[in-house]
Amino acid sequence: MESETEHKAVREAVGPDLTLVEAGSALGFGTVSLLFVGVLPALLGALADEHRLSAAGFGLCAATEALSMGLSTALVGILLPARHLRLIGAVATLLLALLDFAALGAGETRVLALRGLAGIAEGVLLWISVGMIARSELPERWAGIFFTASTAAQLALALAFALWVIPRFGADGGFLLLGTATLFGLVSIVSSPDRYGALPGSEGGAGPPPLRGWVALLATLIYAASGAAVGAYLQPLAHQAGLNADVARTALWTSLAAQIGGAAAATALAGRLGYLSAFIVSSAVFLGNWAVLALHIPGWLFIISNTVGGFFSVFVAPFLVPMTIEADPSRRAALQSAGAQLLAGALGPFVSAQVVSDRNVHGVLSLGAAFLVAGLSIIIGLRISAIRFANDVGKGTFA
């Protein structure tokens, strides 16, 4: 009995159980797909310092990659059956690395085009990882593990960017290292599962979610867009506070270090802390953090504020999955949750690009607060309606 438990360590609510090695390999594809998230502010900042990217280009570049990645994740989740995952992962990993290398020496137009194409490959890789998480019995725990692993990888890359690559080799050095790190994703091919079980009510692909699932995805989109709007402008916000690029780069890697702690905390609290409590506490922290960033503050306070915000940005993210599952028990919305978060990564910077100028980027802070309050309001509404429905059918409240 003990050996069987060890062999089938990851209990899936949909499809066969997985071993720890299989689950870890499946998460490896998604870890590679999100490497760009941890270094994007430093990479865009380097491009701007080299006069290869404008202030508006900051938002547009981040939006382009996140938009194509989110659409890619969503479309393959709806249209494709979860089969031949190893071959798909290998092709997408190689394509992504080649696109990173192709950005060497590129100007704004070419960078925008290449990062849009990169988002497609990244979305496919993320779909492989999300497929495993959405089918597990405790998805917030595996989402927390995934965020811990991906954030740790982002931190290692961000430290290399901040301390060595960007100061010495500039943006091209960053693209070269990013592409090289991406190739490590090929290791996942060896032990990753080659297929997953079909979701309830689906034939072939997962299919679209029902209405309540779409509402949950809308809440995810708006809520996550708040942090994306502010995060893409980390270095310009530092400059407006009278701080240099080194402060922004330090704030980036300390934030990533804190995000590992946030992901670990979410993993430990999975199944114990209700998702609504996690959202309310995190939202209060975000609003306070952004209020501080609007001030003319010393570098150490800028770093601390962004670090605290980083902890809660990843702490709250895994709780988006149980929120969507409560709204849509078929888990089809949960499969689209990552796509919605990525589209949020496009929506936030795209809208923020309309409210900034080269001299003033503080508009992103007000925009982020508006998105945050709107998204949280929808989440609260979903929770209240779920409780009322449970009471009406005589099953009590959800845990």
Short mmCIF file of C-alpha atoms in Angstrom, two decimals:
data_model
loop_
_atom_site.label_atom_id
_atom_site.label_comp_id
_atom_site.label_asym_id
_atom_site.label_seq_id
_atom_site.Cartn_x
_atom_site.Cartn_y
_atom_site.Cartn_z
CA MET A 1 0.00 0.00 0.00
CA GLU A 2 2.82 2.37 0.89
CA SER A 3 4.70 1.74 -2.37
CA GLU A 4 1.51 2.35 -4.36
CA THR A 5 0.96 5.64 -2.53
CA GLU A 6 4.49 6.72 -3.31
CA HIS A 7 4.16 5.68 -6.95
CA LYS A 8 0.85 7.48 -7.49
CA ALA A 9 1.59 10.55 -5.40
CA VAL A 10 -0.48 13.10 -7.33
CA ARG A 11 -4.20 12.40 -7.03
CA GLU A 12 -6.12 13.56 -10.06
CA ALA A 13 -9.85 14.29 -9.90
CA VAL A 14 -9.98 13.79 -13.68
CA GLY A 15 -7.98 11.03 -15.35
CA PRO A 16 -5.32 8.68 -13.95
CA ASP A 17 -3.09 9.60 -11.02
CA LEU A 18 0.47 10.73 -11.72
CA THR A 19 3.82 10.08 -10.07
CA LEU A 20 5.76 12.98 -8.58
CA VAL A 21 8.26 12.75 -11.44
CA GLU A 22 5.49 12.94 -14.06
CA ALA A 23 3.83 15.87 -12.31
CA GLY A 24 7.13 17.71 -11.89
CA SER A 25 8.00 17.23 -15.55
CA ALA A 26 4.60 18.52 -16.61
CA LEU A 27 5.14 21.63 -14.49
CA GLY A 28 8.60 22.05 -16.03
CA PHE A 29 7.14 23.09 -19.38
CA GLY A 30 5.14 25.87 -17.74
CA THR A 31 8.13 26.98 -15.67
CA VAL A 32 10.09 27.60 -18.87
CA SER A 33 7.13 29.39 -20.45
CA LEU A 34 7.04 31.96 -17.62
CA LEU A 35 10.74 32.78 -17.44
CA PHE A 36 10.15 36.00 -19.34
CA VAL A 37 7.79 37.28 -16.63
CA GLY A 38 10.56 37.59 -14.05
CA VAL A 39 12.96 39.46 -16.31
CA LEU A 40 10.55 41.49 -18.42
CA PRO A 41 10.87 44.78 -16.49
CA ALA A 42 14.69 44.59 -16.56
CA LEU A 43 14.75 43.58 -20.22
CA LEU A 44 12.34 46.32 -21.28
CA GLY A 45 14.23 48.80 -19.13
CA ALA A 46 17.48 47.90 -20.87
CA LEU A 47 15.85 48.31 -24.28
CA ALA A 48 14.55 51.74 -23.24
CA ASP A 49 17.96 52.81 -21.91
CA GLU A 50 19.48 51.78 -25.25
CA HIS A 51 16.79 53.86 -27.06
CA ARG A 52 15.37 50.73 -28.67
CA LEU A 53 11.98 51.06 -26.93
CA SER A 54 9.77 54.06 -26.12
CA ALA A 55 7.72 54.59 -22.96
CA ALA A 56 4.56 53.52 -24.76
CA GLY A 57 6.53 50.57 -26.14
CA PHE A 58 6.98 49.36 -22.57
CA GLY A 59 3.29 48.65 -22.24
CA LEU A 60 2.78 47.51 -25.82
CA CYS A 61 5.61 44.96 -25.70
CA ALA A 62 4.40 43.46 -22.42
CA ALA A 63 0.82 43.47 -23.72
CA THR A 64 1.74 41.84 -27.04
CA GLU A 65 3.52 38.89 -25.47
CA ALA A 66 0.96 38.34 -22.74
CA LEU A 67 -1.94 38.65 -25.20
CA SER A 68 -0.58 36.10 -27.65
CA MET A 69 0.35 33.78 -24.78
CA GLY A 70 -3.08 34.03 -23.18
CA LEU A 71 -4.93 33.48 -26.47
CA SER A 72 -2.66 30.54 -27.29
CA THR A 73 -3.28 28.90 -23.91
CA ALA A 74 -7.04 29.46 -24.16
CA LEU A 75 -7.44 28.24 -27.73
CA VAL A 76 -5.43 25.03 -27.36
CA GLY A 77 -7.32 24.33 -24.12
CA ILE A 78 -10.65 24.57 -25.95
CA LEU A 79 -9.72 22.98 -29.27
CA LEU A 80 -7.03 20.37 -28.66
CA PRO A 81 -7.24 17.04 -26.82
CA ALA A 82 -4.50 16.59 -24.24
CA ARG A 83 -2.47 14.09 -26.27
CA HIS A 84 1.06 13.88 -27.71
CA LEU A 85 2.17 16.31 -25.00
CA ARG A 86 5.86 15.42 -25.17
CA LEU A 87 6.16 16.16 -28.88
CA ILE A 88 4.18 19.36 -28.55
CA GLY A 89 6.36 20.45 -25.62
CA ALA A 90 9.59 19.77 -27.49
CA VAL A 91 8.57 21.72 -30.60
CA ALA A 92 7.27 24.69 -28.60
CA THR A 93 10.44 24.83 -26.44
CA LEU A 94 12.77 24.87 -29.45
CA LEU A 95 10.68 27.52 -31.22
CA LEU A 96 10.67 29.74 -28.14
CA ALA A 97 14.45 29.58 -27.77
CA LEU A 98 14.94 30.49 -31.44
CA LEU A 99 12.65 33.51 -31.08
CA ASP A 100 14.64 34.70 -28.05
CA PHE A 101 17.88 34.50 -30.03
CA ALA A 102 16.28 36.28 -33.01
CA ALA A 103 15.75 39.42 -30.88
CA LEU A 104 19.49 40.18 -30.78
CA GLY A 105 20.02 43.69 -32.17
CA ALA A 106 16.29 44.20 -32.78
CA GLY A 107 14.56 47.57 -32.60
CA GLU A 108 11.08 48.31 -31.28
CA THR A 109 9.03 47.01 -34.23
CA ARG A 110 10.97 43.77 -34.53
CA VAL A 111 10.98 43.20 -30.78
CA LEU A 112 7.18 43.60 -30.68
CA ALA A 113 6.74 41.09 -33.51
CA LEU A 114 9.14 38.53 -32.05
CA ARG A 115 7.67 38.71 -28.55
CA GLY A 116 4.18 38.26 -29.99
CA LEU A 117 5.33 35.06 -31.70
CA ALA A 118 7.14 33.96 -28.53
CA GLY A 119 3.88 34.28 -26.63
CA ILE A 120 2.29 31.62 -28.85
CA ALA A 121 4.97 29.06 -27.98
CA GLU A 122 4.87 30.07 -24.30
CA GLY A 123 1.09 29.63 -24.22
CA VAL A 124 1.32 26.08 -25.55
CA LEU A 125 3.93 25.16 -22.94
CA LEU A 126 1.83 26.67 -20.15
CA TRP A 127 -1.23 24.73 -21.34
CA ILE A 128 0.61 21.47 -20.63
CA SER A 129 1.24 22.47 -17.00
CA VAL A 130 -2.19 23.97 -16.42
CA GLY A 131 -3.82 20.82 -17.74
CA MET A 132 -2.25 18.82 -14.93
CA ILE A 133 -3.11 21.40 -12.25
CA ALA A 134 -6.75 21.77 -13.33
CA ARG A 135 -7.31 18.00 -13.12
CA SER A 136 -5.81 17.49 -9.64
CA GLU A 137 -7.85 16.96 -6.49
CA LEU A 138 -6.26 19.96 -4.74
CA PRO A 139 -5.43 22.37 -7.58
CA GLU A 140 -4.47 25.31 -5.36
CA ARG A 141 -1.70 23.21 -3.80
CA TRP A 142 -0.24 22.23 -7.16
CA ALA A 143 -0.69 25.77 -8.42
CA GLY A 144 1.30 26.91 -5.39
CA ILE A 145 4.04 24.38 -6.13
CA PHE A 146 4.10 25.52 -9.75
CA PHE A 147 4.39 29.19 -8.76
CA THR A 148 7.16 28.32 -6.28
CA ALA A 149 9.19 26.54 -8.96
CA SER A 150 8.59 29.10 -11.69
CA THR A 151 9.32 32.04 -9.40
CA ALA A 152 12.54 30.45 -8.18
CA ALA A 153 13.66 30.04 -11.80
CA GLN A 154 12.67 33.64 -12.54
CA LEU A 155 14.60 34.83 -9.49
CA ALA A 156 17.79 33.07 -10.58
CA LEU A 157 17.49 34.62 -14.03
CA ALA A 158 16.61 38.06 -12.65
CA LEU A 159 19.66 38.03 -10.37
CA ALA A 160 21.87 37.18 -13.34
CA PHE A 161 20.24 39.98 -15.31
CA ALA A 162 20.60 42.59 -12.55
CA LEU A 163 24.10 41.73 -11.30
CA TRP A 164 25.91 40.72 -14.45
CA VAL A 165 24.14 40.36 -17.80
CA ILE A 166 22.34 43.70 -18.28
CA PRO A 167 25.10 45.94 -16.81
CA ARG A 168 27.78 44.22 -18.89
CA PHE A 169 26.05 43.02 -22.08
CA GLY A 170 22.84 45.04 -22.25
CA ALA A 171 19.53 43.86 -23.67
CA ASP A 172 21.12 41.50 -26.20
CA GLY A 173 22.88 39.65 -23.40
CA GLY A 174 19.50 39.29 -21.73
CA PHE A 175 17.88 37.78 -24.81
CA LEU A 176 20.81 35.39 -25.22
CA LEU A 177 20.57 34.15 -21.63
CA LEU A 178 16.78 33.88 -21.80
CA GLY A 179 16.98 31.69 -24.90
CA THR A 180 19.67 29.49 -23.39
CA ALA A 181 17.65 29.00 -20.19
CA THR A 182 14.59 28.11 -22.26
CA LEU A 183 16.40 25.12 -23.79
CA PHE A 184 16.52 23.50 -20.33
CA GLY A 185 12.79 22.85 -20.80
CA LEU A 186 13.71 19.95 -23.08
CA VAL A 187 14.53 17.94 -19.94
CA SER A 188 10.78 17.68 -19.25
CA ILE A 189 10.29 15.55 -22.35
CA VAL A 190 11.86 12.50 -20.67
CA SER A 191 9.27 11.91 -17.92
CA SER A 192 6.28 14.13 -18.70
CA PRO A 193 2.93 12.32 -19.21
CA ASP A 194 2.02 12.11 -22.89
CA ARG A 195 -1.74 12.58 -22.34
CA TYR A 196 -4.33 13.61 -19.71
CA GLY A 197 -7.87 12.41 -19.03
CA ALA A 198 -10.81 14.17 -20.74
CA LEU A 199 -12.64 16.78 -18.66
CA PRO A 200 -16.31 16.13 -17.71
CA GLY A 201 -18.74 16.87 -20.53
CA SER A 202 -15.99 17.32 -23.12
CA GLU A 203 -15.27 15.48 -26.31
CA GLY A 204 -11.75 15.69 -27.67
CA GLY A 205 -10.79 19.16 -26.51
CA ALA A 206 -11.92 20.58 -23.20
CA GLY A 207 -14.66 22.75 -24.68
CA PRO A 208 -15.81 26.18 -23.47
CA PRO A 209 -16.98 26.73 -19.85
CA PRO A 210 -20.59 27.54 -18.86
CA LEU A 211 -21.81 31.07 -18.05
CA ARG A 212 -20.71 31.12 -14.41
CA GLY A 213 -17.32 29.90 -15.52
CA TRP A 214 -17.04 32.84 -17.94
CA VAL A 215 -17.95 35.24 -15.12
CA ALA A 216 -15.19 33.73 -12.96
CA LEU A 217 -12.74 34.16 -15.84
CA LEU A 218 -13.85 37.79 -16.24
CA ALA A 219 -13.13 38.35 -12.54
CA THR A 220 -9.72 36.74 -13.01
CA LEU A 221 -9.00 38.94 -16.02
CA ILE A 222 -9.86 42.20 -14.31
CA TYR A 223 -8.26 41.37 -10.96
CA ALA A 224 -4.98 40.15 -12.44
CA ALA A 225 -4.85 43.10 -14.85
CA SER A 226 -4.39 45.42 -11.88
CA GLY A 227 -0.98 44.03 -10.96
CA ALA A 228 0.07 43.70 -14.60
CA ALA A 229 -0.67 47.36 -15.25
CA VAL A 230 1.59 48.48 -12.41
CA GLY A 231 4.28 45.82 -12.72
CA ALA A 232 5.23 46.60 -16.31
CA TYR A 233 6.17 50.15 -15.25
CA LEU A 234 8.42 49.27 -12.32
CA GLN A 235 11.51 51.00 -13.70
CA PRO A 236 9.70 54.15 -14.92
CA LEU A 237 8.03 54.42 -11.49
CA ALA A 238 11.47 54.25 -9.87
CA HIS A 239 12.78 56.95 -12.21
CA GLN A 240 9.83 59.22 -11.39
CA ALA A 241 10.63 58.79 -7.69
CA GLY A 242 14.14 60.08 -8.47
CA LEU A 243 15.72 56.62 -8.31
CA ASN A 244 18.06 54.95 -10.81
CA ALA A 245 17.71 51.71 -12.77
CA ASP A 246 19.79 49.79 -10.21
CA VAL A 247 17.10 50.39 -7.58
CA ALA A 248 14.42 49.07 -9.94
CA ARG A 249 16.47 45.97 -10.77
CA THR A 250 17.10 45.31 -7.07
CA ALA A 251 13.38 45.74 -6.35
CA LEU A 252 12.67 43.22 -9.09
CA TRP A 253 14.83 40.39 -7.74
CA THR A 254 13.88 41.01 -4.09
CA SER A 255 10.25 40.89 -5.18
CA LEU A 256 10.87 37.58 -6.92
CA ALA A 257 12.52 36.23 -3.76
CA ALA A 258 9.44 37.26 -1.79
CA GLN A 259 7.20 35.64 -4.41
CA ILE A 260 8.80 32.28 -3.62
CA GLY A 261 7.72 32.77 -0.02
CA GLY A 262 4.24 33.80 -1.17
CA ALA A 263 3.88 30.69 -3.31
CA ALA A 264 5.12 28.48 -0.49
CA ALA A 265 2.64 30.08 1.92
CA ALA A 266 -0.21 29.49 -0.54
CA THR A 267 0.87 25.85 -0.91
CA ALA A 268 0.94 25.35 2.86
CA LEU A 269 -2.51 26.95 3.31
CA ALA A 270 -4.15 25.06 0.44
CA GLY A 271 -7.39 23.48 1.64
CA ARG A 272 -7.26 25.49 4.90
CA LEU A 273 -7.74 29.11 3.83
CA GLY A 274 -10.80 30.17 1.87
CA TYR A 275 -10.07 31.91 -1.40
CA LEU A 276 -12.15 34.98 -0.52
CA SER A 277 -10.09 35.65 2.62
CA ALA A 278 -6.92 35.41 0.55
CA PHE A 279 -8.25 37.93 -1.97
CA ILE A 280 -9.40 40.47 0.63
CA VAL A 281 -6.12 40.49 2.56
CA SER A 282 -4.00 40.62 -0.58
CA SER A 283 -6.06 43.43 -2.08
CA ALA A 284 -5.59 45.60 1.00
CA VAL A 285 -1.83 45.08 0.75
CA PHE A 286 -1.75 45.96 -2.96
CA LEU A 287 -3.62 49.22 -2.45
CA GLY A 288 -1.26 50.24 0.35
CA ASN A 289 1.77 49.28 -1.71
CA TRP A 290 0.70 51.34 -4.71
CA ALA A 291 -0.04 54.34 -2.52
CA VAL A 292 3.57 54.22 -1.33
CA LEU A 293 4.90 53.97 -4.88
CA ALA A 294 3.08 57.19 -5.76
CA LEU A 295 5.32 59.12 -3.34
CA HIS A 296 8.83 60.51 -3.77
CA ILE A 297 10.48 57.89 -1.56
CA PRO A 298 14.03 56.69 -0.85
CA GLY A 299 15.36 53.63 -2.65
CA TRP A 300 15.19 51.30 0.36
CA LEU A 301 11.48 52.03 0.85
CA PHE A 302 10.76 51.53 -2.84
CA ILE A 303 12.46 48.13 -2.66
CA ILE A 304 10.66 47.06 0.53
CA SER A 305 7.27 48.15 -0.78
CA ASN A 306 7.69 46.30 -4.05
CA THR A 307 8.99 43.24 -2.19
CA VAL A 308 5.90 43.05 0.03
CA GLY A 309 3.71 43.46 -3.02
CA GLY A 310 5.62 40.64 -4.71
CA PHE A 311 4.90 38.26 -1.83
CA PHE A 312 1.15 38.77 -2.08
CA SER A 313 1.05 38.84 -5.90
CA VAL A 314 1.98 35.15 -5.99
CA PHE A 315 0.32 34.23 -2.69
CA VAL A 316 -3.10 35.13 -4.08
CA ALA A 317 -2.64 33.66 -7.57
CA PRO A 318 -3.22 29.94 -6.74
CA PHE A 319 -6.56 30.82 -5.12
CA LEU A 320 -7.91 31.87 -8.51
CA VAL A 321 -8.18 28.16 -9.38
CA PRO A 322 -10.57 27.07 -6.57
CA MET A 323 -12.58 30.24 -7.24
CA THR A 324 -13.18 29.14 -10.84
CA ILE A 325 -13.86 25.53 -9.83
CA GLU A 326 -16.54 26.66 -7.37
CA ALA A 327 -18.12 28.67 -10.18
CA ASP A 328 -17.72 25.84 -12.72
CA PRO A 329 -17.36 22.32 -11.23
CA SER A 330 -16.68 20.86 -14.70
CA ARG A 331 -13.20 22.48 -14.38
CA ARG A 332 -13.31 23.82 -17.91
CA ALA A 333 -13.05 27.37 -16.56
CA ALA A 334 -10.13 26.29 -14.37
CA LEU A 335 -8.33 25.09 -17.48
CA GLN A 336 -8.76 28.60 -18.91
CA SER A 337 -7.68 30.39 -15.72
CA ALA A 338 -4.04 30.69 -16.79
CA GLY A 339 -5.13 32.05 -20.15
CA ALA A 340 -7.27 34.68 -18.41
CA GLN A 341 -4.34 35.68 -16.20
CA LEU A 342 -2.11 36.03 -19.23
CA LEU A 343 -4.71 38.08 -21.07
CA ALA A 344 -4.75 40.23 -17.95
CA GLY A 345 -1.01 40.61 -18.41
CA ALA A 346 -1.83 42.07 -21.82
CA LEU A 347 -4.87 44.12 -20.79
CA GLY A 348 -3.13 45.87 -17.90
CA PRO A 349 -0.07 47.13 -19.81
CA PHE A 350 -2.15 47.93 -22.92
CA VAL A 351 -4.54 50.18 -21.02
CA SER A 352 -1.73 51.63 -18.91
CA ALA A 353 0.10 52.62 -22.10
CA GLN A 354 -2.80 54.99 -22.74
CA VAL A 355 -2.45 56.81 -19.40
CA VAL A 356 1.31 57.41 -19.24
CA SER A 357 3.80 59.74 -20.84
CA ASP A 358 7.59 59.85 -20.85
CA ARG A 359 7.43 62.31 -17.92
CA ASN A 360 4.57 60.91 -15.81
CA VAL A 361 3.65 57.25 -15.28
CA HIS A 362 1.68 57.59 -12.03
CA GLY A 363 -1.57 57.01 -13.91
CA VAL A 364 -0.85 53.26 -13.82
CA LEU A 365 -1.30 53.30 -10.03
CA SER A 366 -4.84 54.70 -10.22
CA LEU A 367 -5.63 52.35 -13.08
CA GLY A 368 -4.37 49.37 -11.08
CA ALA A 369 -6.53 50.31 -8.09
CA ALA A 370 -9.64 50.61 -10.28
CA PHE A 371 -9.07 47.18 -11.84
CA LEU A 372 -8.43 45.67 -8.41
CA VAL A 373 -11.65 46.92 -6.83
CA ALA A 374 -13.75 45.92 -9.86
CA GLY A 375 -12.30 42.39 -9.98
CA LEU A 376 -12.68 41.86 -6.24
CA SER A 377 -16.32 42.98 -6.42
CA ILE A 378 -17.10 40.30 -9.01
CA ILE A 379 -15.31 37.64 -6.94
CA ILE A 380 -17.35 38.58 -3.86
CA GLY A 381 -20.53 38.45 -5.94
CA LEU A 382 -19.68 34.95 -7.18
CA ARG A 383 -19.02 33.77 -3.64
CA ILE A 384 -22.33 35.17 -2.35
CA SER A 385 -24.28 33.59 -5.21
CA ALA A 386 -22.56 30.24 -4.60
CA ILE A 387 -23.54 30.31 -0.92
CA ARG A 388 -27.14 31.20 -1.78
CA PHE A 389 -27.35 28.43 -4.35
CA ALA A 390 -25.98 25.89 -1.89
CA ASN A 391 -28.53 26.98 0.71
CA ASP A 392 -31.34 26.76 -1.82
CA VAL A 393 -30.57 23.15 -2.69
CA GLY A 394 -30.14 22.24 0.96
CA LYS A 395 -26.44 21.36 0.81
CA GLY A 396 -25.09 24.06 3.12
CA THR A 397 -22.26 26.47 2.38
CA PHE A 398 -19.09 25.62 0.54
CA ALA A 399 -15.94 25.13 2.54
#
